[in-house]
Short mmCIF file of C-alpha atoms in Angstrom, two decimals:
data_model
loop_
_atom_site.label_atom_id
_atom_site.label_comp_id
_atom_site.label_asym_id
_atom_site.label_seq_id
_atom_site.Cartn_x
_atom_site.Cartn_y
_atom_site.Cartn_z
CA UNK A 1 22.04 -17.78 28.92
CA UNK A 2 19.22 -19.46 26.91
CA UNK A 3 16.49 -19.19 30.00
CA UNK A 4 14.98 -15.79 30.40
CA UNK A 5 14.67 -15.31 34.02
CA UNK A 6 11.86 -13.06 33.72
CA UNK A 7 9.98 -14.76 31.23
CA UNK A 8 10.60 -18.47 31.84
CA UNK A 9 7.50 -20.02 33.53
CA UNK A 10 9.17 -21.58 36.59
CA UNK A 11 5.76 -22.49 37.85
CA UNK A 12 4.93 -24.51 35.08
CA UNK A 13 8.13 -26.38 34.88
CA UNK A 14 7.71 -27.27 38.82
CA UNK A 15 4.54 -28.47 38.29
CA UNK A 16 5.83 -30.59 35.56
CA UNK A 17 8.70 -32.08 37.40
CA UNK A 18 6.12 -32.90 40.17
CA UNK A 19 3.98 -34.69 37.96
CA UNK A 20 6.67 -36.60 36.40
CA UNK A 21 8.19 -37.65 39.82
CA UNK A 22 4.77 -38.72 40.92
CA UNK A 23 4.75 -40.89 38.29
CA UNK A 24 7.61 -42.56 38.95
CA UNK A 25 6.70 -43.34 42.10
CA UNK A 26 3.26 -44.80 41.08
CA UNK A 27 4.82 -46.59 38.29
CA UNK A 28 7.75 -48.30 40.88
CA UNK A 29 4.72 -49.52 43.15
CA UNK A 30 2.46 -50.70 40.09
CA UNK A 31 5.71 -52.42 39.00
CA UNK A 32 6.37 -54.24 42.52
CA UNK A 33 4.54 -57.44 43.42
CA UNK A 34 4.53 -58.34 46.98
CA UNK A 35 3.18 -61.88 48.19
CA UNK A 36 3.88 -62.91 51.61
CA UNK A 37 7.54 -62.22 52.14
CA UNK A 38 8.54 -62.19 48.54
CA UNK A 39 9.01 -59.21 46.65
CA UNK A 40 9.43 -58.68 42.87
CA UNK A 41 10.20 -55.60 41.01
CA UNK A 42 9.87 -55.48 37.47
CA UNK A 43 12.25 -53.05 35.26
CA UNK A 44 9.18 -50.38 34.25
CA UNK A 45 10.26 -48.07 36.92
CA UNK A 46 13.79 -47.67 35.77
CA UNK A 47 12.85 -47.56 32.21
CA UNK A 48 10.91 -44.83 33.11
CA UNK A 49 13.00 -42.51 35.03
CA UNK A 50 15.57 -42.90 32.17
CA UNK A 51 12.97 -41.49 30.18
CA UNK A 52 12.27 -38.79 32.74
CA UNK A 53 15.42 -37.47 32.37
CA UNK A 54 15.71 -37.91 28.70
CA UNK A 55 12.58 -35.73 28.52
CA UNK A 56 14.25 -33.17 30.69
CA UNK A 57 17.30 -32.73 28.63
CA UNK A 58 15.45 -32.63 25.82
CA UNK A 59 13.16 -29.78 26.90
CA UNK A 60 16.72 -28.04 27.73
CA UNK A 61 17.55 -28.68 24.21
CA UNK A 62 14.43 -27.05 22.74
CA UNK A 63 14.97 -23.93 24.63
CA UNK A 64 18.36 -23.75 23.32
CA UNK A 65 17.12 -23.84 19.82
CA UNK A 66 16.46 -20.96 17.43
CA UNK A 67 13.02 -20.28 17.25
CA UNK A 68 13.20 -19.88 13.09
CA UNK A 69 14.91 -23.56 13.08
CA UNK A 70 12.29 -24.92 15.18
CA UNK A 71 9.63 -23.52 13.01
CA UNK A 72 11.22 -25.09 9.93
CA UNK A 73 11.38 -28.39 11.49
CA UNK A 74 7.58 -28.69 12.05
CA UNK A 75 6.84 -30.07 8.66
CA UNK A 76 9.55 -32.24 7.71
CA UNK A 77 9.18 -33.84 10.97
CA UNK A 78 5.09 -34.24 10.15
CA UNK A 79 5.91 -35.99 6.85
CA UNK A 80 8.58 -38.60 8.61
CA UNK A 81 5.96 -39.03 10.94
CA UNK A 82 3.03 -40.17 8.63
CA UNK A 83 5.86 -42.12 7.09
CA UNK A 84 6.31 -43.98 10.49
CA UNK A 85 2.63 -44.33 11.15
CA UNK A 86 2.59 -46.37 7.54
CA UNK A 87 5.65 -48.41 8.51
CA UNK A 88 4.36 -49.80 11.74
CA UNK A 89 1.83 -51.55 9.60
CA UNK A 90 4.75 -53.86 8.85
CA UNK A 91 6.04 -54.57 12.20
CA UNK A 92 5.11 -57.40 13.99
CA UNK A 93 1.34 -57.29 16.03
CA UNK A 94 1.23 -57.15 19.66
CA UNK A 95 -1.94 -57.85 20.93
CA UNK A 96 -3.41 -57.80 17.37
CA UNK A 97 -2.14 -53.99 17.15
CA UNK A 98 0.13 -52.57 15.29
CA UNK A 99 1.51 -49.40 17.13
CA UNK A 100 5.05 -49.84 18.22
CA UNK A 101 8.74 -49.94 16.79
CA UNK A 102 10.86 -52.28 19.08
CA UNK A 103 14.49 -51.07 19.46
CA UNK A 104 16.89 -52.67 22.10
CA UNK A 105 13.90 -53.56 24.30
CA UNK A 106 12.55 -50.24 24.01
CA UNK A 107 8.93 -49.62 22.19
CA UNK A 108 8.73 -46.31 20.35
CA UNK A 109 5.24 -45.44 19.45
CA UNK A 110 4.73 -42.68 16.45
CA UNK A 111 1.07 -42.24 17.43
CA UNK A 112 2.05 -40.10 20.42
CA UNK A 113 4.72 -37.62 18.36
CA UNK A 114 1.86 -37.50 15.94
CA UNK A 115 -0.15 -35.61 18.52
CA UNK A 116 2.20 -32.99 18.96
CA UNK A 117 3.44 -32.53 15.18
CA UNK A 118 -0.12 -32.20 13.90
CA UNK A 119 -1.13 -29.82 16.66
CA UNK A 120 2.12 -27.77 15.73
CA UNK A 121 1.59 -27.87 11.94
CA UNK A 122 -2.43 -27.17 12.02
CA UNK A 123 -1.43 -24.13 14.27
CA UNK A 124 0.93 -23.00 11.67
CA UNK A 125 -1.46 -23.26 9.06
CA UNK A 126 -4.72 -21.85 10.29
CA UNK A 127 -2.81 -19.18 11.88
CA UNK A 128 -2.01 -17.75 8.64
CA UNK A 129 -3.30 -13.95 8.11
CA UNK A 130 -6.24 -13.39 5.48
CA UNK A 131 -7.07 -16.96 5.69
CA UNK A 132 -11.23 -17.22 6.12
CA UNK A 133 -12.89 -19.36 8.27
CA UNK A 134 -13.93 -22.20 6.04
CA UNK A 135 -10.22 -22.64 4.92
CA UNK A 136 -9.15 -22.70 8.66
CA UNK A 137 -11.69 -25.43 8.98
CA UNK A 138 -10.94 -27.50 5.91
CA UNK A 139 -7.02 -27.32 6.49
CA UNK A 140 -6.95 -28.42 9.92
CA UNK A 141 -9.51 -31.06 9.19
CA UNK A 142 -7.43 -32.47 6.35
CA UNK A 143 -4.33 -31.90 8.21
CA UNK A 144 -5.58 -33.78 11.45
CA UNK A 145 -7.44 -36.65 9.14
CA UNK A 146 -4.52 -38.07 7.65
CA UNK A 147 -2.82 -39.24 10.86
CA UNK A 148 -5.95 -39.98 12.59
CA UNK A 149 -6.97 -42.41 9.84
CA UNK A 150 -3.92 -44.42 9.91
CA UNK A 151 -4.01 -44.56 13.62
CA UNK A 152 -7.55 -46.13 13.88
CA UNK A 153 -6.20 -48.54 11.29
CA UNK A 154 -3.81 -49.73 13.91
CA UNK A 155 -6.36 -49.87 15.29
CA UNK A 156 -6.38 -47.24 18.22
CA UNK A 157 -9.70 -45.77 18.41
CA UNK A 158 -9.03 -44.11 21.69
CA UNK A 159 -5.97 -41.83 20.48
CA UNK A 160 -7.77 -40.34 17.59
CA UNK A 161 -10.23 -38.84 19.88
CA UNK A 162 -7.37 -36.58 21.28
CA UNK A 163 -6.84 -35.23 17.67
CA UNK A 164 -10.09 -34.01 17.16
CA UNK A 165 -10.51 -32.59 20.88
CA UNK A 166 -7.22 -30.78 20.01
CA UNK A 167 -8.38 -29.48 16.68
CA UNK A 168 -11.77 -28.13 18.43
CA UNK A 169 -9.61 -26.25 20.75
CA UNK A 170 -6.96 -24.80 18.20
CA UNK A 171 -10.09 -23.62 15.82
CA UNK A 172 -11.77 -21.64 18.74
CA UNK A 173 -8.46 -20.24 20.05
CA UNK A 174 -7.78 -19.32 15.99
CA UNK A 175 -11.14 -17.10 16.54
CA UNK A 176 -13.46 -19.48 14.44
CA UNK A 177 -16.82 -18.08 14.89
CA UNK A 178 -18.59 -20.87 17.44
CA UNK A 179 -21.36 -21.58 15.62
CA UNK A 180 -18.68 -23.17 13.19
CA UNK A 181 -17.96 -25.31 15.76
CA UNK A 182 -21.53 -25.91 17.10
CA UNK A 183 -22.07 -27.53 13.35
CA UNK A 184 -19.09 -29.56 13.52
CA UNK A 185 -19.87 -31.29 16.68
CA UNK A 186 -23.84 -31.19 16.35
CA UNK A 187 -23.69 -34.51 14.35
CA UNK A 188 -22.03 -36.19 17.38
CA UNK A 189 -25.00 -34.79 19.64
CA UNK A 190 -27.44 -36.10 16.86
CA UNK A 191 -26.11 -39.57 17.09
CA UNK A 192 -26.20 -39.69 20.87
CA UNK A 193 -30.07 -38.13 21.11
CA UNK A 194 -30.98 -40.93 18.73
CA UNK A 195 -30.51 -43.45 21.88
CA UNK A 196 -34.01 -41.59 23.29
CA UNK A 197 -36.61 -40.75 20.68
CA UNK A 198 -37.87 -37.40 22.58
CA UNK A 199 -34.73 -35.99 22.36
CA UNK A 200 -34.09 -35.59 18.94
CA UNK A 201 -36.76 -32.45 18.80
CA UNK A 202 -35.48 -31.26 21.62
CA UNK A 203 -31.84 -31.19 20.42
CA UNK A 204 -32.77 -29.87 17.06
CA UNK A 205 -34.85 -27.10 18.49
CA UNK A 206 -31.70 -26.25 20.68
CA UNK A 207 -29.34 -25.96 17.86
CA UNK A 208 -31.73 -23.83 15.48
CA UNK A 209 -32.16 -21.39 18.32
CA UNK A 210 -28.27 -21.31 18.90
CA UNK A 211 -27.73 -21.07 15.11
CA UNK A 212 -30.59 -18.26 15.06
CA UNK A 213 -28.64 -16.40 17.87
CA UNK A 214 -25.35 -16.59 15.60
CA UNK A 215 -27.63 -14.54 12.86
CA UNK A 216 -26.84 -17.36 10.65
CA UNK A 217 -29.16 -17.39 7.10
CA UNK A 218 -32.17 -19.38 7.18
CA UNK A 219 -30.71 -21.68 4.40
CA UNK A 220 -27.74 -22.79 6.34
CA UNK A 221 -29.88 -23.16 9.23
CA UNK A 222 -32.55 -25.42 7.08
CA UNK A 223 -29.70 -27.33 5.81
CA UNK A 224 -28.32 -28.05 9.46
CA UNK A 225 -31.11 -28.95 10.75
CA UNK A 226 -32.31 -31.44 7.83
CA UNK A 227 -28.73 -33.27 8.12
CA UNK A 228 -28.76 -33.46 11.73
CA UNK A 229 -32.39 -34.98 11.93
CA UNK A 230 -31.55 -37.22 9.09
CA UNK A 231 -28.00 -38.57 11.18
CA UNK A 232 -30.37 -38.56 14.29
CA UNK A 233 -32.86 -40.73 12.40
CA UNK A 234 -30.71 -43.02 10.28
CA UNK A 235 -28.57 -44.20 13.34
CA UNK A 236 -31.21 -46.48 15.12
CA UNK A 237 -31.63 -48.01 11.21
CA UNK A 238 -27.88 -48.54 11.34
CA UNK A 239 -27.96 -50.01 14.67
CA UNK A 240 -30.83 -52.78 13.68
CA UNK A 241 -28.69 -53.26 10.38
CA UNK A 242 -25.46 -54.65 12.71
CA UNK A 243 -25.01 -58.19 13.63
CA UNK A 244 -25.47 -59.43 17.02
CA UNK A 245 -22.02 -59.59 17.91
CA UNK A 246 -21.43 -56.50 16.91
CA UNK A 247 -24.35 -54.75 18.74
CA UNK A 248 -22.97 -56.41 22.00
CA UNK A 249 -19.51 -55.51 21.36
CA UNK A 250 -20.98 -51.74 21.43
CA UNK A 251 -22.93 -52.67 24.15
CA UNK A 252 -20.29 -53.70 26.52
CA UNK A 253 -17.95 -50.91 25.39
CA UNK A 254 -20.84 -48.46 26.89
CA UNK A 255 -21.55 -50.81 29.81
CA UNK A 256 -18.74 -53.24 31.09
CA UNK A 257 -21.25 -55.13 33.31
CA UNK A 258 -22.87 -56.54 30.44
CA UNK A 259 -19.42 -58.81 30.31
CA UNK A 260 -17.63 -58.59 33.57
CA UNK A 261 -15.37 -61.58 32.76
CA UNK A 262 -14.54 -60.58 29.40
CA UNK A 263 -14.68 -56.76 27.74
CA UNK A 264 -15.81 -54.99 30.94
CA UNK A 265 -13.27 -57.33 33.26
CA UNK A 266 -10.73 -54.07 33.38
CA UNK A 267 -13.18 -51.17 34.29
CA UNK A 268 -14.70 -53.49 36.81
CA UNK A 269 -11.51 -54.34 38.71
CA UNK A 270 -10.50 -50.61 38.30
CA UNK A 271 -13.39 -49.82 40.21
CA UNK A 272 -13.01 -52.52 43.01
CA UNK A 273 -9.37 -51.14 43.67
CA UNK A 274 -10.17 -47.93 44.15
CA UNK A 275 -13.15 -48.31 46.34
CA UNK A 276 -10.96 -50.70 48.44
CA UNK A 277 -8.97 -48.09 49.08
CA UNK A 278 -11.45 -45.97 50.74
CA UNK A 279 -10.13 -42.92 52.68
CA UNK A 280 -6.34 -43.31 53.65
CA UNK A 281 -5.66 -46.39 51.24
CA UNK A 282 -4.13 -49.79 52.04
CA UNK A 283 -0.54 -48.49 52.48
CA UNK A 284 2.50 -48.35 50.05
CA UNK A 285 2.82 -51.87 47.97
CA UNK A 286 0.20 -52.88 49.93
CA UNK A 287 -2.59 -52.92 47.18
CA UNK A 288 -3.98 -56.26 46.64
CA UNK A 289 -6.00 -55.92 43.38
CA UNK A 290 -2.56 -55.10 41.86
CA UNK A 291 -0.18 -57.80 43.80
CA UNK A 292 -2.93 -60.47 42.99
CA UNK A 293 -2.80 -59.53 39.22
CA UNK A 294 -6.40 -58.83 39.32
CA UNK A 295 -6.20 -55.35 38.12
CA UNK A 296 -4.70 -55.79 34.37
CA UNK A 297 -2.47 -53.13 32.90
CA UNK A 298 -2.06 -51.69 36.40
CA UNK A 299 1.33 -50.00 35.60
CA UNK A 300 -0.33 -48.03 32.35
CA UNK A 301 -4.14 -47.64 31.47
CA UNK A 302 -5.06 -48.29 34.87
CA UNK A 303 -2.40 -46.86 36.97
CA UNK A 304 -4.68 -44.32 38.83
CA UNK A 305 -6.38 -47.49 40.14
CA UNK A 306 -3.16 -48.68 41.81
CA UNK A 307 -3.12 -44.73 43.33
CA UNK A 308 -6.32 -45.11 44.91
CA UNK A 309 -5.91 -48.88 46.45
CA UNK A 310 -3.05 -47.67 48.32
CA UNK A 311 -3.19 -44.42 48.95
CA UNK A 312 -6.81 -43.97 48.76
CA UNK A 313 -9.02 -40.90 48.59
CA UNK A 314 -6.31 -38.64 49.74
CA UNK A 315 -3.51 -39.70 47.25
CA UNK A 316 -5.97 -39.46 44.26
CA UNK A 317 -6.89 -36.10 45.35
CA UNK A 318 -3.52 -35.07 45.71
CA UNK A 319 -2.74 -35.72 42.07
CA UNK A 320 -6.19 -34.37 40.66
CA UNK A 321 -5.12 -30.86 42.71
CA UNK A 322 -1.56 -31.43 41.13
CA UNK A 323 -3.20 -31.81 37.66
CA UNK A 324 -5.61 -28.65 38.25
CA UNK A 325 -2.90 -26.38 38.95
CA UNK A 326 -0.87 -27.75 36.05
CA UNK A 327 -3.58 -26.90 33.61
CA UNK A 328 -4.82 -23.58 35.38
CA UNK A 329 -1.47 -22.54 34.57
CA UNK A 330 -1.30 -23.97 31.06
CA UNK A 331 -4.86 -21.67 30.43
CA UNK A 332 -3.28 -19.00 32.07
CA UNK A 333 -0.50 -18.70 30.02
CA UNK A 334 -2.88 -18.47 26.94
CA UNK A 335 -3.12 -15.32 27.69
CA UNK A 336 0.34 -14.55 27.97
CA UNK A 337 0.98 -15.27 24.51
CA UNK A 338 0.56 -12.74 21.96
CA UNK A 339 1.44 -14.42 18.70
CA UNK A 340 -1.19 -16.23 16.83
CA UNK A 341 0.19 -19.39 16.01
CA UNK A 342 1.77 -20.09 19.24
CA UNK A 343 -1.35 -19.40 21.35
CA UNK A 344 -3.15 -21.92 19.00
CA UNK A 345 -0.44 -24.54 19.50
CA UNK A 346 -0.60 -23.94 23.00
CA UNK A 347 -4.56 -24.32 23.41
CA UNK A 348 -3.93 -27.55 21.35
CA UNK A 349 -1.41 -28.91 23.60
CA UNK A 350 -3.46 -27.93 26.28
CA UNK A 351 -6.54 -29.46 25.18
CA UNK A 352 -4.84 -32.82 24.24
CA UNK A 353 -3.26 -33.28 27.51
CA UNK A 354 -6.42 -32.17 29.46
CA UNK A 355 -8.93 -34.62 27.39
CA UNK A 356 -6.30 -37.54 27.86
CA UNK A 357 -6.40 -36.88 31.93
CA UNK A 358 -10.04 -36.71 31.95
CA UNK A 359 -10.70 -39.81 29.67
CA UNK A 360 -8.00 -41.71 31.50
CA UNK A 361 -9.61 -41.28 35.01
CA UNK A 362 -13.17 -41.12 33.98
CA UNK A 363 -12.57 -44.93 32.55
CA UNK A 364 -10.49 -46.04 35.62
CA UNK A 365 -13.63 -44.84 37.98
CA UNK A 366 -16.34 -45.97 35.56
CA UNK A 367 -17.75 -42.77 33.66
CA UNK A 368 -16.18 -43.43 30.21
CA UNK A 369 -15.51 -46.77 28.39
CA UNK A 370 -12.10 -48.07 28.29
CA UNK A 371 -10.14 -46.58 25.55
CA UNK A 372 -6.35 -47.32 26.16
CA UNK A 373 -5.62 -43.65 26.51
CA UNK A 374 -2.53 -43.02 29.25
CA UNK A 375 -2.64 -41.01 31.66
CA UNK A 376 0.01 -37.96 31.02
CA UNK A 377 3.19 -38.02 33.10
CA UNK A 378 1.61 -40.68 35.39
CA UNK A 379 1.48 -43.91 33.15
CA UNK A 380 3.85 -46.34 32.42
CA UNK A 381 5.48 -45.66 28.42
CA UNK A 382 8.44 -43.86 26.96
CA UNK A 383 7.17 -42.43 24.02
CA UNK A 384 4.30 -40.90 25.94
CA UNK A 385 6.20 -39.55 28.57
CA UNK A 386 8.98 -37.85 26.32
CA UNK A 387 6.22 -36.20 24.04
CA UNK A 388 4.27 -35.10 26.63
CA UNK A 389 7.09 -33.19 28.06
CA UNK A 390 8.28 -31.90 25.01
CA UNK A 391 4.77 -30.39 24.11
CA UNK A 392 4.92 -28.71 27.86
CA UNK A 393 8.51 -27.71 26.78
CA UNK A 394 7.27 -26.21 23.43
CA UNK A 395 4.63 -23.90 25.69
CA UNK A 396 7.86 -22.97 27.73
CA UNK A 397 9.89 -21.90 24.72
CA UNK A 398 7.16 -19.94 23.55
CA UNK A 399 6.82 -18.26 26.76
CA UNK A 400 10.65 -17.91 27.21
CA UNK A 401 11.10 -15.89 23.98
CA UNK A 402 8.11 -13.63 24.36
CA UNK A 403 9.15 -10.28 22.83
CA UNK A 404 12.35 -11.59 20.90
CA UNK A 405 10.68 -12.52 17.57
CA UNK A 406 7.41 -11.09 16.45
#
């Protein structure tokens, strides 16, 4: 029997099933247009159902796969995925981007599998014994940088953010001191603080205090402070050096209302759709923003808006509670895993799924700019659903084999 009834997490598996079913139902609605008495349904929903069954089948195969073979496959698959990320540049561009291989009407996106394989390989490398913090950060950064650079050239900036969110979570799980994590993310905060000049000294003071509490040497603290001050001060200079159209693109990215008929159109329509749903929604298949095609990408990036329009606040809260239960279960399982590599990998998987969920929902309600990141298990996309499900399957495998191998 390949499932250990005492150790297999049936709760996590059930929550995964519920999310996949929820996603298939919403995709059916998002793929159906109702105008007057005419009903037209695109084939997205049954493609998603096929990938849902495929995903569950792969999870079962993964549970049967011996752990030594699973470990041996990580590096070769990572290398093959890097090659796929290179080969995808030679495929025809879709909407100006090279992201997909088209096989028999099905689009496969290598950047999706790159997330999971990078997490698994980084976890394996940085979890080795007798590896100091500097090497953990260096190896983790280099292994993450390669696929991230290839993906940002596709171009796909949003997906690259997922890699760094997962890396930070894995470094924390690998017991890298928190002051190292602070040093890694401090330049990003310095860039943000440069938006308002008085915020720069306030942020630098906080950084110095936190580093002092970490008992870092004065030399390291001084160097870090100088670097961050330089970054904060050079950012406005860099901004002034941009051309007008480049500045407008960035400003519209941050504030969609600057260009309501162009770059900001999607987020504005998504907010309208969710707001019009009120408490109970307009009803199944009755979303006017979706049916009248005002809401673009409503079966992928903005599927949460379809849920809000048709099922209102109640429907949105139901999905959010389901996600909360799912992520709390993943976090709970971190404490159940004693093998360092598996714990680090699970932290990375949890972080990348949580980050994607937060960004997508935040994008739909206007809290964050549109980045093209799909909602895990809910948005239409075979590659996305398959890889996310396998990622959860990896966690289920780790839990199922507790005590069998070191």
